[in-house]
PDB file of C-alpha atoms in Angstrom:
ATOM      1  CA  UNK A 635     -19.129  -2.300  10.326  1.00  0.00           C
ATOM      2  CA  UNK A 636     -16.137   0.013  10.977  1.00  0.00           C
ATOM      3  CA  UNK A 637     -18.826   2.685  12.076  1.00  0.00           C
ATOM      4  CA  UNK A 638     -20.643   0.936  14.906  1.00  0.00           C
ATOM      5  CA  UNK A 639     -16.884  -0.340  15.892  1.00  0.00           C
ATOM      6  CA  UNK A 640     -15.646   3.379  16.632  1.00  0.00           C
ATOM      7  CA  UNK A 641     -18.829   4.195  18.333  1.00  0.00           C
ATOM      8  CA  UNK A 642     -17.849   1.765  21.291  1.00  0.00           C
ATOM      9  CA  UNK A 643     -14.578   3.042  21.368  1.00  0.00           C
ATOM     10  CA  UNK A 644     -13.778   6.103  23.891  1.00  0.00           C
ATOM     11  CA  UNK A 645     -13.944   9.293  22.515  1.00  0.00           C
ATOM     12  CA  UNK A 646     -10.358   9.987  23.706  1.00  0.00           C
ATOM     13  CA  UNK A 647      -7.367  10.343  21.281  1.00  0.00           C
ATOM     14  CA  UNK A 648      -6.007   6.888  21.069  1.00  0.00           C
ATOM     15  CA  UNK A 649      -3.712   4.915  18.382  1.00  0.00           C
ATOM     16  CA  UNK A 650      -7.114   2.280  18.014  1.00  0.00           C
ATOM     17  CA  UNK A 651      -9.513   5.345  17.213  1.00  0.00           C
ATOM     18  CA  UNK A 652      -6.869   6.913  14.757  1.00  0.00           C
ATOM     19  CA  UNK A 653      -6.539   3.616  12.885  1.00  0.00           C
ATOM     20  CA  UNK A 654     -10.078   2.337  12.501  1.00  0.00           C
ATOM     21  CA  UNK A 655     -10.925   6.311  11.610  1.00  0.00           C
ATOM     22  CA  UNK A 656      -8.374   5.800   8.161  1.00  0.00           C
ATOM     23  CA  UNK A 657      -9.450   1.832   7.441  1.00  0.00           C
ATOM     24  CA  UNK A 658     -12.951   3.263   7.677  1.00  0.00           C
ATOM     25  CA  UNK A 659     -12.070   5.614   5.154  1.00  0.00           C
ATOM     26  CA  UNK A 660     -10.742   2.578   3.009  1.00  0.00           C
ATOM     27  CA  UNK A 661     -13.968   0.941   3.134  1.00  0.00           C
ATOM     28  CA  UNK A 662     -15.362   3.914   1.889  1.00  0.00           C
ATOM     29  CA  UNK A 663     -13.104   4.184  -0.885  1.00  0.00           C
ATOM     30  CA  UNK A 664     -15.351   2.511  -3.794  1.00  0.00           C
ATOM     31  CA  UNK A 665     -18.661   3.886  -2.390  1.00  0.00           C
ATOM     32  CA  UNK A 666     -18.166   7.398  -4.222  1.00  0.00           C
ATOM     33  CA  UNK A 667     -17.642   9.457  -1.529  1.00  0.00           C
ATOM     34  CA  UNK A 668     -14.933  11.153  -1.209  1.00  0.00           C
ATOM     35  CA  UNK A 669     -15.837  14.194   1.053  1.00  0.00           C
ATOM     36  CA  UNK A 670     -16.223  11.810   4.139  1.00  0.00           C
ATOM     37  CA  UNK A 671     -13.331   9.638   3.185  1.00  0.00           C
ATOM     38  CA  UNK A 672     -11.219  13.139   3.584  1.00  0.00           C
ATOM     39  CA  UNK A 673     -12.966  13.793   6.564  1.00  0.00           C
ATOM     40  CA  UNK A 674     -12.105  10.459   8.024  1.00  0.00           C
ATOM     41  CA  UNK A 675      -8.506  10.734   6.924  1.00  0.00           C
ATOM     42  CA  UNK A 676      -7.820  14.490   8.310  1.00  0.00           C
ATOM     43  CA  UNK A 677      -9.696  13.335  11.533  1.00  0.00           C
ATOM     44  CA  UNK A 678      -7.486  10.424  11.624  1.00  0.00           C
ATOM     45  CA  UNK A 679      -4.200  12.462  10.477  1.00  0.00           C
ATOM     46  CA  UNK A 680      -4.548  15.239  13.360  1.00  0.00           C
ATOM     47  CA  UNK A 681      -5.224  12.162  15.806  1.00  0.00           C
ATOM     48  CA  UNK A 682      -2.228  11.112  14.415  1.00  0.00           C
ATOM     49  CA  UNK A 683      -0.638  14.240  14.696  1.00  0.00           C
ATOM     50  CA  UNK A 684      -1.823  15.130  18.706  1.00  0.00           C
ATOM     51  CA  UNK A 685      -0.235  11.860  19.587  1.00  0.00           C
ATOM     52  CA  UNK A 686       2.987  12.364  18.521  1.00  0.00           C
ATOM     53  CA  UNK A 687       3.318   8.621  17.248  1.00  0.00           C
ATOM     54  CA  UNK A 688       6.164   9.101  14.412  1.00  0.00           C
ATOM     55  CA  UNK A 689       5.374   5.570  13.423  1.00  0.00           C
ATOM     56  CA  UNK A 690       1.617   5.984  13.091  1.00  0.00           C
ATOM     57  CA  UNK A 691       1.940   9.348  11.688  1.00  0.00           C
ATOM     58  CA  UNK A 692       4.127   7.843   8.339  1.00  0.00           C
ATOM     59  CA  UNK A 693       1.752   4.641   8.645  1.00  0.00           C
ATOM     60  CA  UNK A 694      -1.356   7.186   8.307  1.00  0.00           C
ATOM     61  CA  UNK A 695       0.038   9.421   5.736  1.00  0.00           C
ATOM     62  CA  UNK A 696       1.220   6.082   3.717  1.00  0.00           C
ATOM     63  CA  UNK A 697      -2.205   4.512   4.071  1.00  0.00           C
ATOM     64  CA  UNK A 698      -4.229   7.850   3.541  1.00  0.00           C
ATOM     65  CA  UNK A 699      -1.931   8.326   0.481  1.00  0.00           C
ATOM     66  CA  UNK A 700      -4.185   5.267  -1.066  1.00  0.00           C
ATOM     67  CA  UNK A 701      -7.536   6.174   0.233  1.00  0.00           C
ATOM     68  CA  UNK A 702      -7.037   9.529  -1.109  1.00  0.00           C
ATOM     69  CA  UNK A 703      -6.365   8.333  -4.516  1.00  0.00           C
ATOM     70  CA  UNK A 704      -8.046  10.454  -6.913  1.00  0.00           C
ATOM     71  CA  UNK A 705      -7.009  13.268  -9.592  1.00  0.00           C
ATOM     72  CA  UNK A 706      -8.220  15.874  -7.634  1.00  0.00           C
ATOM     73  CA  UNK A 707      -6.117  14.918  -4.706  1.00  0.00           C
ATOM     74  CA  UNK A 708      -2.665  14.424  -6.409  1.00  0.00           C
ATOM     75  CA  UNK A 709      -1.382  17.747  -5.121  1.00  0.00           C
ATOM     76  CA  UNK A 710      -2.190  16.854  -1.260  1.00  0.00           C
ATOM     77  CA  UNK A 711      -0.899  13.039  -1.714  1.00  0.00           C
ATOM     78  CA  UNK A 712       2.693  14.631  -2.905  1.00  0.00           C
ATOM     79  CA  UNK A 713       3.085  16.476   0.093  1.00  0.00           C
ATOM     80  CA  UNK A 714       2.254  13.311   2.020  1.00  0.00           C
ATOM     81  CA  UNK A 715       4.466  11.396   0.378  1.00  0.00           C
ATOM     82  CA  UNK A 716       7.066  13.893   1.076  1.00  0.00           C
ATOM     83  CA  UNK A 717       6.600  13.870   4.431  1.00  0.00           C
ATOM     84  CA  UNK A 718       6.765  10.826   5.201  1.00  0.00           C
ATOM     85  CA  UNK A 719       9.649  10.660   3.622  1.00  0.00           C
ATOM     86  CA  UNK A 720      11.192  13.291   5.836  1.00  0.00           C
ATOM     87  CA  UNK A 721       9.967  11.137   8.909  1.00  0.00           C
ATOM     88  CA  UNK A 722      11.142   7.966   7.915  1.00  0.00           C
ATOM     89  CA  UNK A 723      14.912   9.269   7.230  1.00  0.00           C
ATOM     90  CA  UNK A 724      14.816  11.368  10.099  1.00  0.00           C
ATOM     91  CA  UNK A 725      13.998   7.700  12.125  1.00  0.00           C
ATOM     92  CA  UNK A 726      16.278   5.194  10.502  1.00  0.00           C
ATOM     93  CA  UNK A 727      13.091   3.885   9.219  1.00  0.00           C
ATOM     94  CA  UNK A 728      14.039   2.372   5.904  1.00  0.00           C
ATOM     95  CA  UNK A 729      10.831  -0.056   5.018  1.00  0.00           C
ATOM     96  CA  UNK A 730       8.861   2.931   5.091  1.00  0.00           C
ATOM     97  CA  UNK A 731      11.081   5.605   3.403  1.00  0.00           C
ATOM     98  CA  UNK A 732      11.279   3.309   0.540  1.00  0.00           C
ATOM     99  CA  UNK A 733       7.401   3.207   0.646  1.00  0.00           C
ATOM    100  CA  UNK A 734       7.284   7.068   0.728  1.00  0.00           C
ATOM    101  CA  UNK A 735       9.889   7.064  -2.082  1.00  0.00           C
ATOM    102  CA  UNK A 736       7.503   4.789  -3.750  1.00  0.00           C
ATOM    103  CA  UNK A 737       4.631   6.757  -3.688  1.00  0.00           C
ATOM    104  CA  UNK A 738       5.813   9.751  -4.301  1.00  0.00           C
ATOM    105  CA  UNK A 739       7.626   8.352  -7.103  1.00  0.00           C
ATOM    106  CA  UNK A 740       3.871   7.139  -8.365  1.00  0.00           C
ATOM    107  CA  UNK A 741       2.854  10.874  -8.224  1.00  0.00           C
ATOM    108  CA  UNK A 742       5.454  12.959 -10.323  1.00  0.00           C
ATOM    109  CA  UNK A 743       4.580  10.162 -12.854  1.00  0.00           C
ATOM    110  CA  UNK A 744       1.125  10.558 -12.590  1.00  0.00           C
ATOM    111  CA  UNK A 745       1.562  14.437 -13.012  1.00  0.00           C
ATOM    112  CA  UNK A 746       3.928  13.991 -16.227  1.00  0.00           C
ATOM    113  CA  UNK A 747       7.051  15.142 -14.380  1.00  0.00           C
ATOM    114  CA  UNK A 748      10.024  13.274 -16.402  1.00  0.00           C
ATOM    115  CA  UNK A 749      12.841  15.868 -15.077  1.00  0.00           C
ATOM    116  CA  UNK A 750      14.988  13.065 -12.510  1.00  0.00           C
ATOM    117  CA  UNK A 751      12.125  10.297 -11.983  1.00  0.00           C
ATOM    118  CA  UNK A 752      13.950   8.087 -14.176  1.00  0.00           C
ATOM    119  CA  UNK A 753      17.012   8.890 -11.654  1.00  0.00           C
ATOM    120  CA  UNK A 754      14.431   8.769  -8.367  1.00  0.00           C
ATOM    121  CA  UNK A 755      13.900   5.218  -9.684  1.00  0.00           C
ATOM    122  CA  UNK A 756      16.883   3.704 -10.607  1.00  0.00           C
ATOM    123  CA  UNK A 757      18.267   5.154  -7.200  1.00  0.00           C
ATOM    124  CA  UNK A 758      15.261   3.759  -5.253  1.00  0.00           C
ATOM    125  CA  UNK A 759      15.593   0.394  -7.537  1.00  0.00           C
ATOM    126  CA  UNK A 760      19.313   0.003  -6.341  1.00  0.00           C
ATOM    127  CA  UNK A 761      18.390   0.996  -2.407  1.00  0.00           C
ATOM    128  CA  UNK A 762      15.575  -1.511  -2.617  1.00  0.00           C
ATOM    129  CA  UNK A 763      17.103  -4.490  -3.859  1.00  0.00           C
ATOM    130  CA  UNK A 764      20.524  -3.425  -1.170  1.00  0.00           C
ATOM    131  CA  UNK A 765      17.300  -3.911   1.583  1.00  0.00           C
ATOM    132  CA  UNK A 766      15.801  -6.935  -0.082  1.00  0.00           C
ATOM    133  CA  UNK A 767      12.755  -5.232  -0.351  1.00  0.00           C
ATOM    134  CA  UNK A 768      11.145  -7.554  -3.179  1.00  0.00           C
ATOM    135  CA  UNK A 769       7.598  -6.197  -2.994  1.00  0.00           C
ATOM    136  CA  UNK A 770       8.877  -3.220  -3.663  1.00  0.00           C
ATOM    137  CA  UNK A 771      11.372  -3.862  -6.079  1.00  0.00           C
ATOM    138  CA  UNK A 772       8.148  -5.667  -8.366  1.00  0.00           C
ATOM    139  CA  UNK A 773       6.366  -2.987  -7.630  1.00  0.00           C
ATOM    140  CA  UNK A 774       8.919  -0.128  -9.276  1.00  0.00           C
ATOM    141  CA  UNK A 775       9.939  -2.684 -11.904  1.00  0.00           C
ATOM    142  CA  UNK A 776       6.071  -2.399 -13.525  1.00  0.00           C
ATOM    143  CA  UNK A 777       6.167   1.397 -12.562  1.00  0.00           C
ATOM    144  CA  UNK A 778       9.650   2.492 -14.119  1.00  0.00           C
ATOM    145  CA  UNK A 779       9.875   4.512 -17.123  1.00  0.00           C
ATOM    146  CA  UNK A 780      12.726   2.232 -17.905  1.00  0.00           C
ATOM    147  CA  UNK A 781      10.206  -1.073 -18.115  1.00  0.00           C
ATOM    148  CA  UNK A 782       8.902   0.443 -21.164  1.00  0.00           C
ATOM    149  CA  UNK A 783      11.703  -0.098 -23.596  1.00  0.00           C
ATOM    150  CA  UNK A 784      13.336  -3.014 -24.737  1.00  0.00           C
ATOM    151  CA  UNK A 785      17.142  -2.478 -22.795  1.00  0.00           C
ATOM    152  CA  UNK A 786      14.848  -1.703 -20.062  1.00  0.00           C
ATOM    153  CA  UNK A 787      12.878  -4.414 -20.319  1.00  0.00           C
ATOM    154  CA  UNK A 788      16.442  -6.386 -20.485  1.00  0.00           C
ATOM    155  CA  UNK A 789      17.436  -5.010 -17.630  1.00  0.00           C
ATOM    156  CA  UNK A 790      14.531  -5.693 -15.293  1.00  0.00           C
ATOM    157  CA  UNK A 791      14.619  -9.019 -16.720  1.00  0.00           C
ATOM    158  CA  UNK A 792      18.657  -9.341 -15.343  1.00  0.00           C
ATOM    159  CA  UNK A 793      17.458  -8.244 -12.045  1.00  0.00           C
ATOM    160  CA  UNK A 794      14.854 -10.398 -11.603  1.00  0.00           C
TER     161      UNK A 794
END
């Protein structure tokens, strides 16, 4: 569906194109096929890029961040993370910087790195229930290190 779509759209660089390119990729995501869902995301990201949207830029990286998710990818979704990140602080943009924190937060735990991601999220816990953030906030709460033990589990269960 998403492929006849972007056939009727110009050719030209445009914020329509550079979406549909990474949802495309999303439908693509359980069909087992990764090299065109990087394709579709890179074509999308230097879109992206050549349009100098800050806000689409973190929105692709964010997005892509998912449709990329595989082992083999972990290294490429840090840096993507990170910056967007860089982008959303830079902007004021809080909703997404707490995203990016998110998700970047989801890959040094994925790659075993303990040294301060128990700090990264009880700092991004605190910021994210400051901003009311509640999606997010569930969201650490089943990812945190801390949920694990029992004054952890007493602790989340406070918050909540």
């Amino acid at each position: 569906r998403g492929g006849r779509a972007l056939e009727q759209l110009p050719r030209d660089d445009s914020e329509v194109r550079c979406r549909l390119l990474l949802l495309l990729a999303g439908e693509l995501f359980y069909d087992g096929r990764p090299a065109e869902i990087d394709a579709l995301f890179e074509d999308s990201l230097s879109m992206a890029r050549r349009l100098g949207d800050r806000r689409l830029l973190i929105s692709v990286l964010t997005y892509g961040f998912s449709v990329r998710w595989r082992r083999a990818t972990i290294a490429d979704r840090e840096q993507m993370a990170a910056e967007a990140i860089k982008l959303a602080r830079e902007h004021g943009d809080v909703r997404s910087e707490l995203l990016a924190r998110f998700l970047l937060a989801s890959v040094h735990f994925g790659l075993g790195v303990g040294k301060g991601l128990e700090a990264e999220v009880v700092e991004s816990m605190a910021f994210v229930c400051e901003q009311r953030r509640y999606f997010l906030e569930l969201a650490a709460i089943t990812r945190s290190p801390l949920s694990s033990t029992r004054t952890g589990s007493r602790t989340v269960s406070t918050m909540l």
